[in-house]
Coordinates of C-alpha atoms and ligand atoms in Angstrom, one line a residue:
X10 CA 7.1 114.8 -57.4
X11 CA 5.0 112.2 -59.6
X12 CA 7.2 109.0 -61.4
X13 CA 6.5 109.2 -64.9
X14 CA 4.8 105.7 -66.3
X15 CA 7.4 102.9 -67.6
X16 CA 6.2 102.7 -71.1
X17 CA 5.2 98.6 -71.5
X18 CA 8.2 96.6 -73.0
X19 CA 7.9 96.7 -76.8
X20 CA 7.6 93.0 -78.7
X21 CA 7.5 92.4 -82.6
X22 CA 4.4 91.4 -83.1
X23 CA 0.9 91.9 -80.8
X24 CA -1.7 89.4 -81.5
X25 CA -5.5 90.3 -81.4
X26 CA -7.4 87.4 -80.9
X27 CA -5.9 83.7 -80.3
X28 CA -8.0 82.1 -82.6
X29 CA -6.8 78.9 -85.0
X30 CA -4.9 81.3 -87.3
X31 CA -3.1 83.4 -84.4
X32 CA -2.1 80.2 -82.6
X33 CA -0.3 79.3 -86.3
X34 CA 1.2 82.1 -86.0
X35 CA 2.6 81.8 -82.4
X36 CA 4.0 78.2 -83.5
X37 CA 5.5 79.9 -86.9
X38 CA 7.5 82.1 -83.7
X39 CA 8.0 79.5 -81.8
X40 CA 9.9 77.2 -85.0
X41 CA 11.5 80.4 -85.8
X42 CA 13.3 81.1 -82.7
X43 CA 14.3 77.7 -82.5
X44 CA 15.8 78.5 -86.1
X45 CA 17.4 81.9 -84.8
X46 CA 19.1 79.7 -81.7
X47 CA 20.8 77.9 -84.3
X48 CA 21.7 80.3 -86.9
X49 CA 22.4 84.0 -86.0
X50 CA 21.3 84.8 -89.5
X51 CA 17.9 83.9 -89.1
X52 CA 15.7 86.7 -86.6
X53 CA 14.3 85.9 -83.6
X54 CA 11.1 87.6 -83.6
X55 CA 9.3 88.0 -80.2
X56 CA 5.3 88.2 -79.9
X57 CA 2.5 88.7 -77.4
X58 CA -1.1 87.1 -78.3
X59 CA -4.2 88.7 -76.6
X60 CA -7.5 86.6 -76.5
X61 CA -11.0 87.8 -74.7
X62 CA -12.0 84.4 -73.8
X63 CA -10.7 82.4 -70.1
X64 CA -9.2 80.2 -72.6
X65 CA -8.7 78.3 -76.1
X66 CA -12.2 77.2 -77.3
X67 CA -12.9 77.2 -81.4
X68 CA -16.5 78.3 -82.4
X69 CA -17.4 76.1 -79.0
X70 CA -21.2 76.7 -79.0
X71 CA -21.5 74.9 -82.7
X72 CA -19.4 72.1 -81.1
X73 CA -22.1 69.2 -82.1
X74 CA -21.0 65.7 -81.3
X75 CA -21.0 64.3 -84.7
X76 CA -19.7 67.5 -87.3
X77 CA -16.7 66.9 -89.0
X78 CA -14.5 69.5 -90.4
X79 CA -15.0 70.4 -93.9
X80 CA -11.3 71.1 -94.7
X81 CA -8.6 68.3 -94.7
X82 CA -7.3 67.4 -91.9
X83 CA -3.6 68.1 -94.0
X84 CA -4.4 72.1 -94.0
X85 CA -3.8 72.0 -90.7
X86 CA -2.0 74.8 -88.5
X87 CA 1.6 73.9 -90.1
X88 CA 2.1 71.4 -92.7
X89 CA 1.6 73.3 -95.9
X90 CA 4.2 75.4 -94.2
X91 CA 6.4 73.3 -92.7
X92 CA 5.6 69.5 -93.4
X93 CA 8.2 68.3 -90.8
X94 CA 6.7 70.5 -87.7
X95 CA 5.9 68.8 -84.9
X96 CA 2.9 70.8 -84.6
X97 CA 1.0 68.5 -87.5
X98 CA -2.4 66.9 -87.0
X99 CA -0.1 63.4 -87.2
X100 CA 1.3 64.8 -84.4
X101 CA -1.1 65.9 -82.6
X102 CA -2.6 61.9 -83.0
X103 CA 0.1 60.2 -82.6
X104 CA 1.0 62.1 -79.2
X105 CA -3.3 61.1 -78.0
X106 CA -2.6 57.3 -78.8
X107 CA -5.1 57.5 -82.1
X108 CA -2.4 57.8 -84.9
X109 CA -3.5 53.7 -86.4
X110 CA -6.9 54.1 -84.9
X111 CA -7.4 57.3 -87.4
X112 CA -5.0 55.8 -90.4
X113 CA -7.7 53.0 -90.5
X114 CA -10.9 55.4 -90.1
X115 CA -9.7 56.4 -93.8
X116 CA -11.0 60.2 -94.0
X117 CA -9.6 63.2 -94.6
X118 CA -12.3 65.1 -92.6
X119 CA -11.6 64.5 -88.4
X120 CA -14.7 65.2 -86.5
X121 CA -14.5 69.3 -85.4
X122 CA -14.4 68.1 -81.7
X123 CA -11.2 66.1 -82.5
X124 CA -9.9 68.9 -84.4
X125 CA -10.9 71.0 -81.9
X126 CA -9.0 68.7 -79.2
X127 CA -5.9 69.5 -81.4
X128 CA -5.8 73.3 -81.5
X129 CA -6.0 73.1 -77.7
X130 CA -3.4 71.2 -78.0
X131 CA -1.2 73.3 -80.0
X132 CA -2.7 76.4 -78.0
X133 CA -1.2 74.9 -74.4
X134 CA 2.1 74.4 -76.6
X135 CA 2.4 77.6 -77.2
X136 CA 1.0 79.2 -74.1
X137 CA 3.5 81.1 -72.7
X138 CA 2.8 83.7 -75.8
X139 CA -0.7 84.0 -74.8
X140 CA -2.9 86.1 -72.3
X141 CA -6.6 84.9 -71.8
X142 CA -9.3 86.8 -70.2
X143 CA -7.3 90.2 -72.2
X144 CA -9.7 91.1 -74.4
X145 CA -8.3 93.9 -76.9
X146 CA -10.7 97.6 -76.4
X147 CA -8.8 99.9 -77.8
X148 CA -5.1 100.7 -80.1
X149 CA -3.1 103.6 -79.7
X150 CA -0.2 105.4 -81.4
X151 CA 3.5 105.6 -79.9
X152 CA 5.2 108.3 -82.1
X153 CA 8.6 108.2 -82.9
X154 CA 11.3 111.3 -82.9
X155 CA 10.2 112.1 -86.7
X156 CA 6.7 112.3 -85.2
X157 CA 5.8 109.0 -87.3
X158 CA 3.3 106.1 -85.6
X159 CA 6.9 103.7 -85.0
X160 CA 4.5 101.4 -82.7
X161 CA 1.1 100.8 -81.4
X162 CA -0.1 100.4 -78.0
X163 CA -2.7 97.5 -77.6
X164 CA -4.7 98.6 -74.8
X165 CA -6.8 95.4 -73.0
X166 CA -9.8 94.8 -70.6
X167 CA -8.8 92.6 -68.1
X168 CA -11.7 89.8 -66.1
X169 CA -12.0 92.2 -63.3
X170 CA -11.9 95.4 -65.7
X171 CA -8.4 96.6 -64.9
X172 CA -6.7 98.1 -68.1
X173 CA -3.7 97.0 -69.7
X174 CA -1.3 97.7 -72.1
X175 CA 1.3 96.2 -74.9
X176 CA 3.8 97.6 -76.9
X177 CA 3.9 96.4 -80.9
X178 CA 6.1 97.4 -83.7
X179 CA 3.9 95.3 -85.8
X180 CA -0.4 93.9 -85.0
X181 CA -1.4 91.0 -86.3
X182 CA -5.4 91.2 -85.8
X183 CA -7.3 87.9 -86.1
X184 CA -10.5 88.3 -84.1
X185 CA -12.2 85.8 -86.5
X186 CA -16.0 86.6 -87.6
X187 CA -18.9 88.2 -85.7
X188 CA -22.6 86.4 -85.9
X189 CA -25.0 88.1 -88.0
X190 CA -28.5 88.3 -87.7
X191 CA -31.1 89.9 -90.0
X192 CA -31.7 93.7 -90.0
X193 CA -34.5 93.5 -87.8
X194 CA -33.8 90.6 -85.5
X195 CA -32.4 90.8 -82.1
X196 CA -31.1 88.4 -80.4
X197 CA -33.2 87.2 -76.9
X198 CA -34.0 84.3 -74.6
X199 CA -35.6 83.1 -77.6
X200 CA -34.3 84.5 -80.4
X201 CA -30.7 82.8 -81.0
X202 CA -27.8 82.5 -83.6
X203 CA -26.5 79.5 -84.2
X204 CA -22.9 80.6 -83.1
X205 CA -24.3 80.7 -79.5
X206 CA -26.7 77.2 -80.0
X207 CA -24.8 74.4 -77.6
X208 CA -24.2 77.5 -74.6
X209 CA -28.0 78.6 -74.9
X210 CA -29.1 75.0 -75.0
X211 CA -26.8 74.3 -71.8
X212 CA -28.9 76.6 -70.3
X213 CA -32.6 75.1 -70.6
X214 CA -33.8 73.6 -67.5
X215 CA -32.9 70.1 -67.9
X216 CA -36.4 69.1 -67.8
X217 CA -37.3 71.5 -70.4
X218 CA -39.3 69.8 -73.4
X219 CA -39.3 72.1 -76.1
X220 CA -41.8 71.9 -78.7
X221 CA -41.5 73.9 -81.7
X222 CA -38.1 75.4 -83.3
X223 CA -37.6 77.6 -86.2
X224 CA -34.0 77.5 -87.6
X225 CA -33.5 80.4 -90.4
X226 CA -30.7 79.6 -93.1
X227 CA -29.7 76.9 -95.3
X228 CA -25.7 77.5 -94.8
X229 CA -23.7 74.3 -93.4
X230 CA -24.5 75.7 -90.3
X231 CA -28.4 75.9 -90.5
X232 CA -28.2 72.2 -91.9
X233 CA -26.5 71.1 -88.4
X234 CA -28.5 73.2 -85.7
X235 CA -31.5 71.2 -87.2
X236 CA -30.1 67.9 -87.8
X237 CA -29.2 68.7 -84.2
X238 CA -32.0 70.1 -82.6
X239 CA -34.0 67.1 -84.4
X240 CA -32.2 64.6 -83.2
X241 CA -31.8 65.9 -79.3
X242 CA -35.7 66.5 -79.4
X243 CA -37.6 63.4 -80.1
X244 CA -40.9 65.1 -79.1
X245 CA -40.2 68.6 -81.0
X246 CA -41.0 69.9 -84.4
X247 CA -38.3 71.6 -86.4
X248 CA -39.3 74.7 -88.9
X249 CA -36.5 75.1 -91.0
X250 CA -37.0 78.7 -93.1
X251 CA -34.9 79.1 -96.6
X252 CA -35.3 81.7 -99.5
X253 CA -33.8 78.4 -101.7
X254 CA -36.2 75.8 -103.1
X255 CA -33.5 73.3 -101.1
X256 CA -30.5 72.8 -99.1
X257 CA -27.2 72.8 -102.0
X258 CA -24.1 70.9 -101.4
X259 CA -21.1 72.5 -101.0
X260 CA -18.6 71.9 -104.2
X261 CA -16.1 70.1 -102.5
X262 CA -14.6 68.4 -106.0
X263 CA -10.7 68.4 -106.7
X264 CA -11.0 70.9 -109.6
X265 CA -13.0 73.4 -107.7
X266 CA -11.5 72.8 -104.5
X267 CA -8.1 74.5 -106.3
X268 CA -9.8 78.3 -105.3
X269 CA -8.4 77.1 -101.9
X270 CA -4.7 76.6 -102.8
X271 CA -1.9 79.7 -102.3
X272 CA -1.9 80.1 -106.0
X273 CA -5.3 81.0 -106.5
X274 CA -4.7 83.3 -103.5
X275 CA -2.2 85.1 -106.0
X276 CA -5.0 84.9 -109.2
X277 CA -7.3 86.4 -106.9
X278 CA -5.1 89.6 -106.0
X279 CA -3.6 90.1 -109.2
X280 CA -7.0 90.3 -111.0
X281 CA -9.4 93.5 -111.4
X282 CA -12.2 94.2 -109.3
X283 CA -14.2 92.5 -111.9
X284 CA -12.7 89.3 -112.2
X285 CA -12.9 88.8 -108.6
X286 CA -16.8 89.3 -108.5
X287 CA -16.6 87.0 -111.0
X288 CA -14.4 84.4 -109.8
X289 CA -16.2 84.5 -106.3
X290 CA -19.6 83.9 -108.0
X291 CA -18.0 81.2 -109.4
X292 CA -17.2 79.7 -106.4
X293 CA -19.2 81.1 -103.6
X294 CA -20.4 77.7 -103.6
X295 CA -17.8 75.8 -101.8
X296 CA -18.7 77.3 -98.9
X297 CA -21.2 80.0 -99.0
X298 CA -25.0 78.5 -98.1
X299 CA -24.2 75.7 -99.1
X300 CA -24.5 71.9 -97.1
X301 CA -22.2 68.8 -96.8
X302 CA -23.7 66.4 -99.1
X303 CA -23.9 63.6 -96.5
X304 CA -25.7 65.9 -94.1
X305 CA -28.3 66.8 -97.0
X306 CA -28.8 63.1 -97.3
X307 CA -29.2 62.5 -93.7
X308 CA -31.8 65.5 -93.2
X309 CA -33.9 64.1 -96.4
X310 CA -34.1 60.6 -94.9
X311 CA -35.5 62.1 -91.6
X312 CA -37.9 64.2 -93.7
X313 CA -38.6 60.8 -95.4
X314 CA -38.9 58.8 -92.9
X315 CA -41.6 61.5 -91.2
X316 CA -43.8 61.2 -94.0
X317 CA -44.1 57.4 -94.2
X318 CA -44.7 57.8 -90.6
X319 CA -47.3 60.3 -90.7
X320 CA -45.6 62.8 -88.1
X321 CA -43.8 65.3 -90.2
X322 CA -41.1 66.7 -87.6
X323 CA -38.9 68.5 -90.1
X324 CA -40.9 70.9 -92.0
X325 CA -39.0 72.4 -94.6
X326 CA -40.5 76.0 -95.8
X327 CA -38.7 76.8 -99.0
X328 CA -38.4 79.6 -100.8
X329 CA -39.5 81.6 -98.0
X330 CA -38.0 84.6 -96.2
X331 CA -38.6 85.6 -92.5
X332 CA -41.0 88.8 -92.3
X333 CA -41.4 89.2 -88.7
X334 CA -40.1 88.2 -85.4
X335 CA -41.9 88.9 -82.2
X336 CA -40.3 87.4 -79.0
X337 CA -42.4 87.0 -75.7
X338 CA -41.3 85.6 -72.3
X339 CA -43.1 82.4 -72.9
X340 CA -42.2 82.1 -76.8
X341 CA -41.6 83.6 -79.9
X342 CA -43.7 84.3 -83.1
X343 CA -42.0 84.1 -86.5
X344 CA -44.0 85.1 -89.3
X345 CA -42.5 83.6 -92.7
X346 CA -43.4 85.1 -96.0
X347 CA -43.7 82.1 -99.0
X348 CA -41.9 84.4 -101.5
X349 CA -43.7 82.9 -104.5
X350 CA -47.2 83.3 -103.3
X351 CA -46.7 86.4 -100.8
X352 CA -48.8 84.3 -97.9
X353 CA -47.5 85.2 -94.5
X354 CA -47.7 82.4 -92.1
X355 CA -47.3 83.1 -88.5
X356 CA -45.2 80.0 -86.4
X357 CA -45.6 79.5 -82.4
X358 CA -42.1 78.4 -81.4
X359 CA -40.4 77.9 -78.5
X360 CA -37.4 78.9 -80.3
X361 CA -36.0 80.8 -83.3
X362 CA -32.3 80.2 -84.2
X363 CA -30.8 82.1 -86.8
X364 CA -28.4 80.3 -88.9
X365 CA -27.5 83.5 -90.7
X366 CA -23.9 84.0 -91.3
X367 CA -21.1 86.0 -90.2
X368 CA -19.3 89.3 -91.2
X369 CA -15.4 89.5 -90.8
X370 CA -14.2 91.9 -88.4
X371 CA -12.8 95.8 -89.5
X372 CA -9.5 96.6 -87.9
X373 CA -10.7 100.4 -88.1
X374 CA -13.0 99.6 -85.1
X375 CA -10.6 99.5 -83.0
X376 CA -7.9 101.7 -84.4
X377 CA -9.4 104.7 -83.5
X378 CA -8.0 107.9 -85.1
X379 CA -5.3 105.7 -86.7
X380 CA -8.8 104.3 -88.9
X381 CA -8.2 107.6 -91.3
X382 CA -4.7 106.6 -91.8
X383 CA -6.0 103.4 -93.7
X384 CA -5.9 102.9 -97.0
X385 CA -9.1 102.3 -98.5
X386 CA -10.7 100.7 -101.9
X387 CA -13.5 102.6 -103.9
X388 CA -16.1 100.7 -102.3
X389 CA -14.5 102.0 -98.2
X390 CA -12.8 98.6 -97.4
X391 CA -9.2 98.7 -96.2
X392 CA -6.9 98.4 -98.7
X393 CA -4.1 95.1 -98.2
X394 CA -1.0 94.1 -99.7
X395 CA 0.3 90.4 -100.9
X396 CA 1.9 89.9 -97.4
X397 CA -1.3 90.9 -95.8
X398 CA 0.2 94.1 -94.8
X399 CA -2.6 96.9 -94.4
X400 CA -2.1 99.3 -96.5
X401 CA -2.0 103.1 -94.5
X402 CA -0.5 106.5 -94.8
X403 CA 3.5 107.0 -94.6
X404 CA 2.6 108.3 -90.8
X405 CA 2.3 104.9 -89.9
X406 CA 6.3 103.1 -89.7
X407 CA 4.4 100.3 -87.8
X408 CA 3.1 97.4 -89.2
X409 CA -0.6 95.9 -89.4
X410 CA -1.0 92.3 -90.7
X411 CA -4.7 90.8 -91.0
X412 CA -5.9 87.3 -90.5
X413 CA -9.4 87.2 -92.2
X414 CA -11.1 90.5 -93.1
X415 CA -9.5 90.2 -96.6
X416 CA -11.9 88.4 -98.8
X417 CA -11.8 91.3 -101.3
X418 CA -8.3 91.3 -101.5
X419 CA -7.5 87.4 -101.2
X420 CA -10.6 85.4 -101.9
X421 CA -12.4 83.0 -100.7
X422 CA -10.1 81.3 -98.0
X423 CA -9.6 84.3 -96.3
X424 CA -11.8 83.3 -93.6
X425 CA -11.5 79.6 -93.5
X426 CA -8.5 77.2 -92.3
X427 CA -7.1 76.4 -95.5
X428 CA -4.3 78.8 -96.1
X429 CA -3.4 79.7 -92.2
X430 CA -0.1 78.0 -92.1
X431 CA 1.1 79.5 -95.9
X432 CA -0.2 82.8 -94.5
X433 CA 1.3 83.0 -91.1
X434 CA 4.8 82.5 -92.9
X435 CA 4.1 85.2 -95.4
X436 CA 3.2 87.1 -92.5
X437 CA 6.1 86.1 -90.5
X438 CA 8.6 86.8 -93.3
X439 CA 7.4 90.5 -94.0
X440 CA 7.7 91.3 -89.9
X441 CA 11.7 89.6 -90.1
X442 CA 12.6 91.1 -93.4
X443 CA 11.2 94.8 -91.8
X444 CA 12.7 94.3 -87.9
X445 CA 14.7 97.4 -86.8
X446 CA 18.5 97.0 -86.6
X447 CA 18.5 98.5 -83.0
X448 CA 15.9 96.0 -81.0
X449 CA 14.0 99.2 -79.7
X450 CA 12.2 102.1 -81.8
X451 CA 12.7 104.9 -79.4
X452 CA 9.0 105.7 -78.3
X453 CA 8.4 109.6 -77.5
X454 CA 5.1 109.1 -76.1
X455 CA 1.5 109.3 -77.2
Ligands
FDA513 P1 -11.6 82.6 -84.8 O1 -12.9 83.3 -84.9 O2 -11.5 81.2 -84.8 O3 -10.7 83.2 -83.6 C1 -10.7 84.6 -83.3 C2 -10.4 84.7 -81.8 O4 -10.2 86.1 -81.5 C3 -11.5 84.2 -80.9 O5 -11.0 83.3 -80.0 C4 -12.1 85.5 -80.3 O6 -12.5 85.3 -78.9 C5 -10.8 86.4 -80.3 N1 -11.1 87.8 -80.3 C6 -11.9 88.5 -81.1 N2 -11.9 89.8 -80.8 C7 -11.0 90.0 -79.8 C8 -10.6 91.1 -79.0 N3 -11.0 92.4 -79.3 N4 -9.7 90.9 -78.0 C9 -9.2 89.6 -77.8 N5 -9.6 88.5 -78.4 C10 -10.5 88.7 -79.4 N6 -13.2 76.8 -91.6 C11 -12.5 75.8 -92.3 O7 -11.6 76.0 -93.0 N7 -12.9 74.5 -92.0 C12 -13.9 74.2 -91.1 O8 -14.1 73.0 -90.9 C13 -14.5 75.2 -90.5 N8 -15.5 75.0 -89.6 C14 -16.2 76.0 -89.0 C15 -17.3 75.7 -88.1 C16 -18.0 76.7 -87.6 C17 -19.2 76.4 -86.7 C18 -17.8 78.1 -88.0 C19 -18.6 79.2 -87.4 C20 -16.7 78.3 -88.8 C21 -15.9 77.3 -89.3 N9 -14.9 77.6 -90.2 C22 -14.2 76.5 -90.8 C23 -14.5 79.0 -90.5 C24 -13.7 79.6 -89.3 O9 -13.7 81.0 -89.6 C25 -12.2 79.1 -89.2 O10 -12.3 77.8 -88.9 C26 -11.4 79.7 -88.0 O11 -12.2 79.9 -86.9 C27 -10.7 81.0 -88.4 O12 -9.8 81.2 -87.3 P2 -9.4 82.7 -86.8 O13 -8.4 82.5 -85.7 O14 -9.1 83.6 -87.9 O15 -10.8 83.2 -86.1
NAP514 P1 -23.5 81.0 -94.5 O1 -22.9 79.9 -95.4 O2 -23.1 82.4 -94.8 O3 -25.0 80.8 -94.7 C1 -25.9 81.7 -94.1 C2 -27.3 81.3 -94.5 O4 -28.2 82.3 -93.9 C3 -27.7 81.3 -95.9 O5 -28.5 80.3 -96.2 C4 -28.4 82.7 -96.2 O6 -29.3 82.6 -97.2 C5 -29.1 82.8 -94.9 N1 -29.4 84.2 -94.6 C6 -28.5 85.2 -94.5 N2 -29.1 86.4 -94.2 C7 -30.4 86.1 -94.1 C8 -31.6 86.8 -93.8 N3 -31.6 88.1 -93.6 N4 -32.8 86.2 -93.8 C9 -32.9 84.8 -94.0 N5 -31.8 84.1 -94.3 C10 -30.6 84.7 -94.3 O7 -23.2 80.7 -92.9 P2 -22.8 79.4 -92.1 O8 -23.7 78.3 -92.5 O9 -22.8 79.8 -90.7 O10 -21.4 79.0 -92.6 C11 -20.3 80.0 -92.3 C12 -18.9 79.3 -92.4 O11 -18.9 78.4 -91.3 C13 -18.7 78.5 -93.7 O12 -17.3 78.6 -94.0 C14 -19.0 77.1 -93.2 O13 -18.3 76.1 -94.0 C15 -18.5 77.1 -91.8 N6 -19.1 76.0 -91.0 C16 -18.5 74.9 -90.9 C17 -19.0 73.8 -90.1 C18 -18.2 72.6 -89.9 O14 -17.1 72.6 -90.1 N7 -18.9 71.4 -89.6 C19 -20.2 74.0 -89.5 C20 -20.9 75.2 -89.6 C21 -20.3 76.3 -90.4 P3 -29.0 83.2 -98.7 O15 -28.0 82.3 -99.3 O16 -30.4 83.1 -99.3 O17 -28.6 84.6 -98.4

């Protein structure tokens, strides 16, 4: 006689990926329980959080010394939610010792590996509501009496490849954004994205002496891997490659800054497809290939500073566009195209890193046959309420909630810090207000 399987124990809310915007969300469960303890009309709502990596780390491989966030320290993973959490920035520095040391430093904009310092620290708060090393392969429907999808199973890869599963009435996916490269390019031992930059530095032989790099992009990103890669090698020459005739700040002024803010979250869904094209090429600007003024500064002064020295180090090739990349074991050939004039110029480096971007992650990849139960816009993109709610079929009772992935819904901030705390309580506040009556949704198997 074979035992049938237990079916896993069934929680709220399953969390892929344990990112910046999922750990806001496992403090906006954590205040909330505390809330419930205290008042039996507010829900307790219970959650699991699954994250691929062996523990918290934020875009660790762009970790460079000296970068300092480009969103105010304020937006951080509560206070436009909750101002009197004890899960603020404020917090966070007066709890290190650094609260006058920081009031006195008079910015807005910590450096990232401070801030970085701080998510940890809010991660280990709430780490009993995270697994690490669980990284999230596959989700699968539990049906209910009525035949409807009630829950989801969220099936994960454990470190030494055992499978796993857990039991949602409601996902919350928030695996962030994956590096792009050009069509074309593959990454190599010599061919990198600048997601990856500090971890494939970490692995040059420490007497390495590199000699050439090219560094594709003129993002914020592309401006730091060659401040960076300037800097760190005295002896090498830095190719930076751009289709722009040169780097652009980012608007970061008070008017502008407004496409940031919860209510221009709400102009931004209510409007046509039009006005949001138009109200993103407005603004792509504030974050979109586009530099931190200071940094522009500090990367002409170098440039400068070459030229009265006779030794130009940072070569800047504008309005140019990568035409080929050819990687060999002992280096790596890109040939850049001057767009105006058509010459192709091959470049001997050592190293090619491509500053090119991200794309948000698609829940459909991983939702398997549930992917045709998804709503979708004219253009094939998932379709998303207000609350962040996927939109899908009446077979599916469950809910699906996205972090990121919804900059044609939401807009611009979608993918950035600014609105995590506002959304994780939107978020939080659709789960309560839809939580069964009966804890459990009777599950009748796959
Ligand atoms: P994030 O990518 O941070 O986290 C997603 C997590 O999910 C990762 O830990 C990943 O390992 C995990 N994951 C993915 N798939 C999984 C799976 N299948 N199973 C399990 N786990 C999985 N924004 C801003 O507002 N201000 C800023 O200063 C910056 N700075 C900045 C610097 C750099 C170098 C980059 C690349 C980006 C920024 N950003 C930013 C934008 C950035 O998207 C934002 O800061 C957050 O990282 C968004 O947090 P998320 O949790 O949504 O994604
Ligand atoms: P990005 O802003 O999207 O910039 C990508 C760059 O790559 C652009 O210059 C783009 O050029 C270029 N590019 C894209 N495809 C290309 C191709 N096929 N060939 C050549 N060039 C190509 O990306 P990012 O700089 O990585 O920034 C992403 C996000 O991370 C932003 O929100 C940014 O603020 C954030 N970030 C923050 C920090 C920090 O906090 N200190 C650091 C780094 C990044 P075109 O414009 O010509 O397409």
């Amino acid at each position: 006689m074979t035992s049938t399987p237990q079916p896993p124990p069934s929680h709220d809310i399953v969390g892929i990926g344990f990112g910046p915007s999922n750990v806001a969300l496992a403090i906006g469960l954590r205040e909330q329980r505390e809330r419930a303890a205290a008042d039996p009309a507010v829900p307790a709502v219970s959650g699991v959080f699954h994250e691929r990596q062996e523990h918290f780390g934020w875009h660790r491989g762009m970790l460079l010394d000296d970068a300092t966030m480009q969103v105010s320290f304020l937006k951080d993973l509560v206070t436009t939610r909750n101002p009197a959490s004890d899960f603020s920035f404020l917090c966070y520095l007066s709890s290190v010792g650094r609260l006058h040391d920081f009031i006195n430093h008079k910015t807005l904009f910590p450096l990232r590996t401070e801030f970085h310092d701080y998510l940890a620290w809010c991660a280990g708060r709430v780490a009993d509501q995270v697994r690490y090393s669980s990284e999230v392969v596959a989700v699968e429907p539990v049906r209910d009496a009525a035949g409807r999808v009630a829950q989801l199973d969220v099936v994960t890869r454990r470190a030494d490849g055992s499978l796993e599963r857990s039991r949602g009435r409601n996902l919350v996916f928030a695996p962030g954004l994956s590096p792009r490269l050009p069509d074309g390019v593959t990454a190599g031992e010599r061919v990198w994205h600048s997601e990856y930059l500090l971890h494939r530095l970490g692995e040059l032989d420490p007497g390495a002496a590199p000699r050439r790099f090219v560094v594709v992009g003129a993002g914020q990103s592309a401006a730091e891997v060659a401040d960076h890669l300037y800097r760190r090698f005295p002896g090498a020459e830095v190719n930076a490659v751009f289709s722009r005739y040169g780097y652009s700040p980012s608007d970061d002024s008070p008017f502008a800054n407004r496409i940031f803010d919860p209510e221009a979250v709400d102009t931004y869904f209510d409007s046509s497809a039009d006005v949001r094209a138009e109200i993103m090429g407005y603004h792509r600007n504030t974050n979109y290939s586009v530099v931190d003024p200071d940094l522009i500064d500090a990367l002409y002064r170098a440039s400068y500073q070459d030229k009265v020295n006779g030794q130009e180090r940072l070569r800047l090739h504008n309005t140019s566009r990568v035409a080929g990349v050819n990687e060999r074991p002992d280096g790596v050939t890109v040939t850049v195209e001057h767009l105006p004039s058509g010459k192709q110029t091959p470049i001997e480096a050592d190293y090619a890193v491509f500053a090119t971007g991200y794309r948000p992650g698609d829940p459909r990849d991983l939702l398997g046959d549930l992917a045709g139960h998804v709503v979708t816009d004219p253009q094939g993109r998932p379709a998303v309420e207000r609350d962040y709610r996927l939109a899908t079929s009446d077979e599916l009772t469950c809910g699906i909630y996205l972090q990121g992935g919804t900059e044609h819904t939401h807009g611009i901030s979608s993918s950035l810090l600014s609105n995590v705390a506002v959304r994780v309580g939107l978020i939080l506040d659709a789960v309560a207000a839809r939580l069964p009556s009966a804890a459990t949704v009777p599950a009748q198997g796959r």
